[in-house]
Amino acid sequence: MTFEEMFERAKTALMKAKVSDAATVAVQVNVTGDGSGIFYVKADSGVLAVEPYNYKDNDVIITADSAVLLEALEKGKASELPIEGCPIKGDELKEILASVSAKRATRTHKTTTTKTTSKSATKSAAAKTTTSKTAATKSTAATKKADVPKTTTSKRGRPSKKTAATEE
């Protein structure tokens, strides 16, 4: 595996993380083994940046084998990676890394909920449509009966039409 391939997989996983507006941490990630190299992760004002170069002004450093790093990122165990440097910034980073797995689990749950909700919403919309059509039909029929003049038979045996105005 090349560094570029490893970096793209790591970046894809990291970009799923949720970053709070208060988080400000700069991380240098030293990758060893297959696809070795250095990249940085910076969280600032709710924005996460992941770039493939050495970041000299870092708060914490993560050093890991590429296979271990990718597995941890992709399986939601990134907060367990060894972090060196400022303990306070390390805790901020662990919170961000923990959200990678939390967001992934939430996403799966949302998909299931959306499907269920969509089916229920479709059934309820169909039921509402049927109900409103029936109500509209009944009210139209009632209106039509009221508008139709009444017919009666005259003395001669012929039907005569009386309107509501003549009945009064």
PDB file of N, CA and C in Angstrom, residues 75-149:
ATOM      1  N   LYS A  75     -12.882   1.032  12.431  1.00  0.00           N
ATOM      2  CA  LYS A  75     -13.722   0.231  13.324  1.00  0.00           C
ATOM      3  C   LYS A  75     -14.157   0.998  14.561  1.00  0.00           C
ATOM      4  N   GLY A  76     -13.898   2.291  14.596  1.00  0.00           N
ATOM      5  CA  GLY A  76     -14.366   3.120  15.698  1.00  0.00           C
ATOM      6  C   GLY A  76     -13.577   2.980  16.981  1.00  0.00           C
ATOM      7  N   LYS A  77     -12.314   2.589  16.886  1.00  0.00           N
ATOM      8  CA  LYS A  77     -11.484   2.446  18.077  1.00  0.00           C
ATOM      9  C   LYS A  77     -10.325   3.438  18.064  1.00  0.00           C
ATOM     10  N   ALA A  78     -10.458   4.507  17.339  1.00  0.00           N
ATOM     11  CA  ALA A  78      -9.378   5.478  17.174  1.00  0.00           C
ATOM     12  C   ALA A  78      -8.998   6.161  18.475  1.00  0.00           C
ATOM     13  N   SER A  79      -9.948   6.291  19.397  1.00  0.00           N
ATOM     14  CA  SER A  79      -9.636   6.948  20.667  1.00  0.00           C
ATOM     15  C   SER A  79      -8.688   6.107  21.521  1.00  0.00           C
ATOM     16  N   GLU A  80      -8.458   4.853  21.134  1.00  0.00           N
ATOM     17  CA  GLU A  80      -7.549   3.969  21.863  1.00  0.00           C
ATOM     18  C   GLU A  80      -6.111   4.056  21.358  1.00  0.00           C
ATOM     19  N   LEU A  81      -5.868   4.826  20.300  1.00  0.00           N
ATOM     20  CA  LEU A  81      -4.512   4.970  19.766  1.00  0.00           C
ATOM     21  C   LEU A  81      -3.629   5.699  20.776  1.00  0.00           C
ATOM     22  N   PRO A  82      -2.325   5.366  20.803  1.00  0.00           N
ATOM     23  CA  PRO A  82      -1.418   6.030  21.747  1.00  0.00           C
ATOM     24  C   PRO A  82      -1.187   7.494  21.361  1.00  0.00           C
ATOM     25  N   ILE A  83      -1.438   8.399  22.309  1.00  0.00           N
ATOM     26  CA  ILE A  83      -1.314   9.832  22.057  1.00  0.00           C
ATOM     27  C   ILE A  83      -0.238  10.403  22.978  1.00  0.00           C
ATOM     28  N   GLU A  84       0.731  11.106  22.397  1.00  0.00           N
ATOM     29  CA  GLU A  84       1.810  11.733  23.155  1.00  0.00           C
ATOM     30  C   GLU A  84       1.661  13.249  23.070  1.00  0.00           C
ATOM     31  N   GLY A  85       2.031  13.940  24.132  1.00  0.00           N
ATOM     32  CA  GLY A  85       2.010  15.394  24.112  1.00  0.00           C
ATOM     33  C   GLY A  85       1.129  15.949  25.206  1.00  0.00           C
ATOM     34  N   CYS A  86       0.527  17.087  24.962  1.00  0.00           N
ATOM     35  CA  CYS A  86      -0.303  17.798  25.938  1.00  0.00           C
ATOM     36  C   CYS A  86      -1.511  16.942  26.333  1.00  0.00           C
ATOM     37  N   PRO A  87      -1.655  16.613  27.627  1.00  0.00           N
ATOM     38  CA  PRO A  87      -2.776  15.765  28.052  1.00  0.00           C
ATOM     39  C   PRO A  87      -4.148  16.400  27.815  1.00  0.00           C
ATOM     40  N   ILE A  88      -4.250  17.696  27.970  1.00  0.00           N
ATOM     41  CA  ILE A  88      -5.543  18.374  27.757  1.00  0.00           C
ATOM     42  C   ILE A  88      -5.932  18.290  26.281  1.00  0.00           C
ATOM     43  N   LYS A  89      -4.982  18.582  25.405  1.00  0.00           N
ATOM     44  CA  LYS A  89      -5.251  18.486  23.958  1.00  0.00           C
ATOM     45  C   LYS A  89      -5.459  17.030  23.554  1.00  0.00           C
ATOM     46  N   GLY A  90      -4.778  16.115  24.240  1.00  0.00           N
ATOM     47  CA  GLY A  90      -4.974  14.686  23.981  1.00  0.00           C
ATOM     48  C   GLY A  90      -6.395  14.259  24.295  1.00  0.00           C
ATOM     49  N   ASP A  91      -6.956  14.804  25.383  1.00  0.00           N
ATOM     50  CA  ASP A  91      -8.349  14.498  25.733  1.00  0.00           C
ATOM     51  C   ASP A  91      -9.317  15.054  24.692  1.00  0.00           C
ATOM     52  N   GLU A  92      -9.035  16.266  24.197  1.00  0.00           N
ATOM     53  CA  GLU A  92      -9.871  16.842  23.131  1.00  0.00           C
ATOM     54  C   GLU A  92      -9.824  15.953  21.893  1.00  0.00           C
ATOM     55  N   LEU A  93      -8.612  15.490  21.556  1.00  0.00           N
ATOM     56  CA  LEU A  93      -8.456  14.618  20.391  1.00  0.00           C
ATOM     57  C   LEU A  93      -9.200  13.300  20.593  1.00  0.00           C
ATOM     58  N   LYS A  94      -9.108  12.717  21.782  1.00  0.00           N
ATOM     59  CA  LYS A  94      -9.815  11.459  22.056  1.00  0.00           C
ATOM     60  C   LYS A  94     -11.321  11.633  21.886  1.00  0.00           C
ATOM     61  N   GLU A  95     -11.844  12.781  22.294  1.00  0.00           N
ATOM     62  CA  GLU A  95     -13.278  13.052  22.130  1.00  0.00           C
ATOM     63  C   GLU A  95     -13.641  13.116  20.646  1.00  0.00           C
ATOM     64  N   ILE A  96     -12.799  13.769  19.869  1.00  0.00           N
ATOM     65  CA  ILE A  96     -13.042  13.855  18.418  1.00  0.00           C
ATOM     66  C   ILE A  96     -12.955  12.467  17.788  1.00  0.00           C
ATOM     67  N   LEU A  97     -11.933  11.705  18.144  1.00  0.00           N
ATOM     68  CA  LEU A  97     -11.759  10.364  17.589  1.00  0.00           C
ATOM     69  C   LEU A  97     -12.883   9.427  18.004  1.00  0.00           C
ATOM     70  N   ALA A  98     -13.395   9.592  19.205  1.00  0.00           N
ATOM     71  CA  ALA A  98     -14.519   8.764  19.665  1.00  0.00           C
ATOM     72  C   ALA A  98     -15.774   9.050  18.848  1.00  0.00           C
ATOM     73  N   SER A  99     -15.908  10.273  18.354  1.00  0.00           N
ATOM     74  CA  SER A  99     -17.101  10.622  17.567  1.00  0.00           C
ATOM     75  C   SER A  99     -17.089   9.990  16.181  1.00  0.00           C
ATOM     76  N   VAL A 100     -15.929   9.516  15.731  1.00  0.00           N
ATOM     77  CA  VAL A 100     -15.871   8.826  14.436  1.00  0.00           C
ATOM     78  C   VAL A 100     -16.759   7.599  14.489  1.00  0.00           C
ATOM     79  N   SER A 101     -16.655   6.799  15.549  1.00  0.00           N
ATOM     80  CA  SER A 101     -17.479   5.595  15.665  1.00  0.00           C
ATOM     81  C   SER A 101     -18.904   5.948  16.029  1.00  0.00           C
ATOM     82  N   ALA A 102     -19.114   6.979  16.862  1.00  0.00           N
ATOM     83  CA  ALA A 102     -20.467   7.367  17.259  1.00  0.00           C
ATOM     84  C   ALA A 102     -21.254   7.832  16.055  1.00  0.00           C
ATOM     85  N   LYS A 103     -20.636   8.599  15.206  1.00  0.00           N
ATOM     86  CA  LYS A 103     -21.324   9.094  14.021  1.00  0.00           C
ATOM     87  C   LYS A 103     -21.655   7.946  13.079  1.00  0.00           C
ATOM     88  N   ARG A 104     -20.745   7.007  12.933  1.00  0.00           N
ATOM     89  CA  ARG A 104     -20.986   5.850  12.067  1.00  0.00           C
ATOM     90  C   ARG A 104     -22.170   5.037  12.573  1.00  0.00           C
ATOM     91  N   ALA A 105     -22.257   4.789  13.878  1.00  0.00           N
ATOM     92  CA  ALA A 105     -23.365   4.020  14.449  1.00  0.00           C
ATOM     93  C   ALA A 105     -24.666   4.777  14.288  1.00  0.00           C
ATOM     94  N   THR A 106     -24.651   6.087  14.491  1.00  0.00           N
ATOM     95  CA  THR A 106     -25.844   6.907  14.341  1.00  0.00           C
ATOM     96  C   THR A 106     -26.334   6.868  12.904  1.00  0.00           C
ATOM     97  N   ARG A 107     -25.424   6.941  11.985  1.00  0.00           N
ATOM     98  CA  ARG A 107     -25.799   6.937  10.584  1.00  0.00           C
ATOM     99  C   ARG A 107     -26.543   5.662  10.219  1.00  0.00           C
ATOM    100  N   THR A 108     -26.068   4.519  10.667  1.00  0.00           N
ATOM    101  CA  THR A 108     -26.734   3.250  10.400  1.00  0.00           C
ATOM    102  C   THR A 108     -28.133   3.255  11.002  1.00  0.00           C
ATOM    103  N   HIS A 109     -28.246   3.739  12.226  1.00  0.00           N
ATOM    104  CA  HIS A 109     -29.533   3.793  12.903  1.00  0.00           C
ATOM    105  C   HIS A 109     -30.494   4.721  12.164  1.00  0.00           C
ATOM    106  N   LYS A 110     -30.009   5.862  11.713  1.00  0.00           N
ATOM    107  CA  LYS A 110     -30.866   6.808  11.006  1.00  0.00           C
ATOM    108  C   LYS A 110     -31.414   6.192   9.722  1.00  0.00           C
ATOM    109  N   THR A 111     -30.602   5.437   9.009  1.00  0.00           N
ATOM    110  CA  THR A 111     -31.053   4.811   7.779  1.00  0.00           C
ATOM    111  C   THR A 111     -32.214   3.869   8.055  1.00  0.00           C
ATOM    112  N   THR A 112     -32.094   3.058   9.090  1.00  0.00           N
ATOM    113  CA  THR A 112     -33.162   2.130   9.455  1.00  0.00           C
ATOM    114  C   THR A 112     -34.415   2.896   9.852  1.00  0.00           C
ATOM    115  N   THR A 113     -34.251   3.928  10.659  1.00  0.00           N
ATOM    116  CA  THR A 113     -35.387   4.728  11.106  1.00  0.00           C
ATOM    117  C   THR A 113     -36.060   5.403   9.926  1.00  0.00           C
ATOM    118  N   THR A 114     -35.274   5.919   9.000  1.00  0.00           N
ATOM    119  CA  THR A 114     -35.830   6.603   7.843  1.00  0.00           C
ATOM    120  C   THR A 114     -36.683   5.657   7.012  1.00  0.00           C
ATOM    121  N   LYS A 115     -36.196   4.441   6.800  1.00  0.00           N
ATOM    122  CA  LYS A 115     -36.964   3.479   6.018  1.00  0.00           C
ATOM    123  C   LYS A 115     -38.290   3.164   6.694  1.00  0.00           C
ATOM    124  N   THR A 116     -38.256   2.915   7.983  1.00  0.00           N
ATOM    125  CA  THR A 116     -39.472   2.601   8.726  1.00  0.00           C
ATOM    126  C   THR A 116     -40.426   3.778   8.702  1.00  0.00           C
ATOM    127  N   THR A 117     -39.909   4.958   8.940  1.00  0.00           N
ATOM    128  CA  THR A 117     -40.732   6.156   8.948  1.00  0.00           C
ATOM    129  C   THR A 117     -41.344   6.399   7.576  1.00  0.00           C
ATOM    130  N   SER A 118     -40.571   6.175   6.531  1.00  0.00           N
ATOM    131  CA  SER A 118     -41.074   6.396   5.181  1.00  0.00           C
ATOM    132  C   SER A 118     -42.265   5.495   4.886  1.00  0.00           C
ATOM    133  N   LYS A 119     -42.169   4.223   5.271  1.00  0.00           N
ATOM    134  CA  LYS A 119     -43.277   3.305   5.039  1.00  0.00           C
ATOM    135  C   LYS A 119     -44.501   3.727   5.833  1.00  0.00           C
ATOM    136  N   SER A 120     -44.295   4.093   7.095  1.00  0.00           N
ATOM    137  CA  SER A 120     -45.408   4.527   7.935  1.00  0.00           C
ATOM    138  C   SER A 120     -46.025   5.800   7.395  1.00  0.00           C
ATOM    139  N   ALA A 121     -45.171   6.726   6.973  1.00  0.00           N
ATOM    140  CA  ALA A 121     -45.660   7.992   6.449  1.00  0.00           C
ATOM    141  C   ALA A 121     -46.468   7.773   5.178  1.00  0.00           C
ATOM    142  N   THR A 122     -46.009   6.841   4.330  1.00  0.00           N
ATOM    143  CA  THR A 122     -46.726   6.549   3.101  1.00  0.00           C
ATOM    144  C   THR A 122     -48.101   5.969   3.406  1.00  0.00           C
ATOM    145  N   LYS A 123     -48.157   5.023   4.359  1.00  0.00           N
ATOM    146  CA  LYS A 123     -49.440   4.423   4.719  1.00  0.00           C
ATOM    147  C   LYS A 123     -50.366   5.466   5.311  1.00  0.00           C
ATOM    148  N   SER A 124     -49.859   6.320   6.199  1.00  0.00           N
ATOM    149  CA  SER A 124     -50.693   7.321   6.819  1.00  0.00           C
ATOM    150  C   SER A 124     -51.159   8.359   5.818  1.00  0.00           C
ATOM    151  N   ALA A 125     -50.270   8.710   4.866  1.00  0.00           N
ATOM    152  CA  ALA A 125     -50.663   9.676   3.846  1.00  0.00           C
ATOM    153  C   ALA A 125     -51.771   9.084   2.977  1.00  0.00           C
ATOM    154  N   ALA A 126     -51.662   7.788   2.656  1.00  0.00           N
ATOM    155  CA  ALA A 126     -52.692   7.127   1.859  1.00  0.00           C
ATOM    156  C   ALA A 126     -54.003   7.090   2.622  1.00  0.00           C
ATOM    157  N   ALA A 127     -53.945   6.808   3.910  1.00  0.00           N
ATOM    158  CA  ALA A 127     -55.157   6.766   4.723  1.00  0.00           C
ATOM    159  C   ALA A 127     -55.791   8.145   4.799  1.00  0.00           C
ATOM    160  N   LYS A 128     -54.986   9.172   4.973  1.00  0.00           N
ATOM    161  CA  LYS A 128     -55.506  10.542   5.039  1.00  0.00           C
ATOM    162  C   LYS A 128     -56.143  10.934   3.715  1.00  0.00           C
ATOM    163  N   THR A 129     -55.511  10.556   2.608  1.00  0.00           N
ATOM    164  CA  THR A 129     -56.048  10.878   1.299  1.00  0.00           C
ATOM    165  C   THR A 129     -57.398  10.211   1.109  1.00  0.00           C
ATOM    166  N   THR A 130     -57.512   8.948   1.459  1.00  0.00           N
ATOM    167  CA  THR A 130     -58.758   8.217   1.338  1.00  0.00           C
ATOM    168  C   THR A 130     -59.835   8.868   2.198  1.00  0.00           C
ATOM    169  N   THR A 131     -59.505   9.214   3.414  1.00  0.00           N
ATOM    170  CA  THR A 131     -60.462   9.830   4.321  1.00  0.00           C
ATOM    171  C   THR A 131     -60.938  11.164   3.776  1.00  0.00           C
ATOM    172  N   SER A 132     -60.029  11.979   3.297  1.00  0.00           N
ATOM    173  CA  SER A 132     -60.425  13.291   2.797  1.00  0.00           C
ATOM    174  C   SER A 132     -61.264  13.165   1.525  1.00  0.00           C
ATOM    175  N   LYS A 133     -60.965  12.196   0.676  1.00  0.00           N
ATOM    176  CA  LYS A 133     -61.766  12.002  -0.527  1.00  0.00           C
ATOM    177  C   LYS A 133     -63.191  11.585  -0.143  1.00  0.00           C
ATOM    178  N   THR A 134     -63.330  10.686   0.816  1.00  0.00           N
ATOM    179  CA  THR A 134     -64.639  10.221   1.256  1.00  0.00           C
ATOM    180  C   THR A 134     -65.428  11.375   1.847  1.00  0.00           C
ATOM    181  N   ALA A 135     -64.797  12.180   2.670  1.00  0.00           N
ATOM    182  CA  ALA A 135     -65.475  13.317   3.281  1.00  0.00           C
ATOM    183  C   ALA A 135     -65.904  14.315   2.215  1.00  0.00           C
ATOM    184  N   ALA A 136     -65.044  14.527   1.229  1.00  0.00           N
ATOM    185  CA  ALA A 136     -65.372  15.459   0.159  1.00  0.00           C
ATOM    186  C   ALA A 136     -66.545  14.934  -0.658  1.00  0.00           C
ATOM    187  N   THR A 137     -66.574  13.654  -0.925  1.00  0.00           N
ATOM    188  CA  THR A 137     -67.664  13.056  -1.687  1.00  0.00           C
ATOM    189  C   THR A 137     -68.976  13.211  -0.934  1.00  0.00           C
ATOM    190  N   LYS A 138     -68.986  12.955   0.353  1.00  0.00           N
ATOM    191  CA  LYS A 138     -70.212  13.074   1.142  1.00  0.00           C
ATOM    192  C   LYS A 138     -70.721  14.500   1.153  1.00  0.00           C
ATOM    193  N   SER A 139     -69.822  15.461   1.365  1.00  0.00           N
ATOM    194  CA  SER A 139     -70.267  16.857   1.418  1.00  0.00           C
ATOM    195  C   SER A 139     -70.752  17.319   0.051  1.00  0.00           C
ATOM    196  N   THR A 140     -70.166  16.839  -1.026  1.00  0.00           N
ATOM    197  CA  THR A 140     -70.612  17.199  -2.369  1.00  0.00           C
ATOM    198  C   THR A 140     -71.997  16.620  -2.624  1.00  0.00           C
ATOM    199  N   ALA A 141     -72.213  15.395  -2.205  1.00  0.00           N
ATOM    200  CA  ALA A 141     -73.509  14.765  -2.394  1.00  0.00           C
ATOM    201  C   ALA A 141     -74.577  15.500  -1.604  1.00  0.00           C
ATOM    202  N   ALA A 142     -74.275  15.924  -0.399  1.00  0.00           N
ATOM    203  CA  ALA A 142     -75.239  16.655   0.420  1.00  0.00           C
ATOM    204  C   ALA A 142     -75.561  17.998  -0.211  1.00  0.00           C
ATOM    205  N   THR A 143     -74.574  18.650  -0.757  1.00  0.00           N
ATOM    206  CA  THR A 143     -74.784  19.935  -1.412  1.00  0.00           C
ATOM    207  C   THR A 143     -75.650  19.756  -2.648  1.00  0.00           C
ATOM    208  N   LYS A 144     -75.398  18.718  -3.423  1.00  0.00           N
ATOM    209  CA  LYS A 144     -76.171  18.489  -4.640  1.00  0.00           C
ATOM    210  C   LYS A 144     -77.637  18.230  -4.305  1.00  0.00           C
ATOM    211  N   LYS A 145     -77.941  17.478  -3.254  1.00  0.00           N
ATOM    212  CA  LYS A 145     -79.324  17.199  -2.872  1.00  0.00           C
ATOM    213  C   LYS A 145     -80.041  18.479  -2.479  1.00  0.00           C
ATOM    214  N   ALA A 146     -79.376  19.376  -1.806  1.00  0.00           N
ATOM    215  CA  ALA A 146     -79.997  20.630  -1.371  1.00  0.00           C
ATOM    216  C   ALA A 146     -80.270  21.546  -2.559  1.00  0.00           C
ATOM    217  N   ASP A 147     -79.434  21.495  -3.579  1.00  0.00           N
ATOM    218  CA  ASP A 147     -79.609  22.368  -4.737  1.00  0.00           C
ATOM    219  C   ASP A 147     -80.666  21.872  -5.712  1.00  0.00           C
ATOM    220  N   VAL A 148     -81.011  20.602  -5.681  1.00  0.00           N
ATOM    221  CA  VAL A 148     -81.975  20.030  -6.617  1.00  0.00           C
ATOM    222  C   VAL A 148     -83.383  20.442  -6.186  1.00  0.00           C
ATOM    223  N   PRO A 149     -84.153  21.017  -7.093  1.00  0.00           N
ATOM    224  CA  PRO A 149     -85.524  21.403  -6.734  1.00  0.00           C
ATOM    225  C   PRO A 149     -86.380  20.176  -6.475  1.00  0.00           C
TER     226      PRO A 149
END
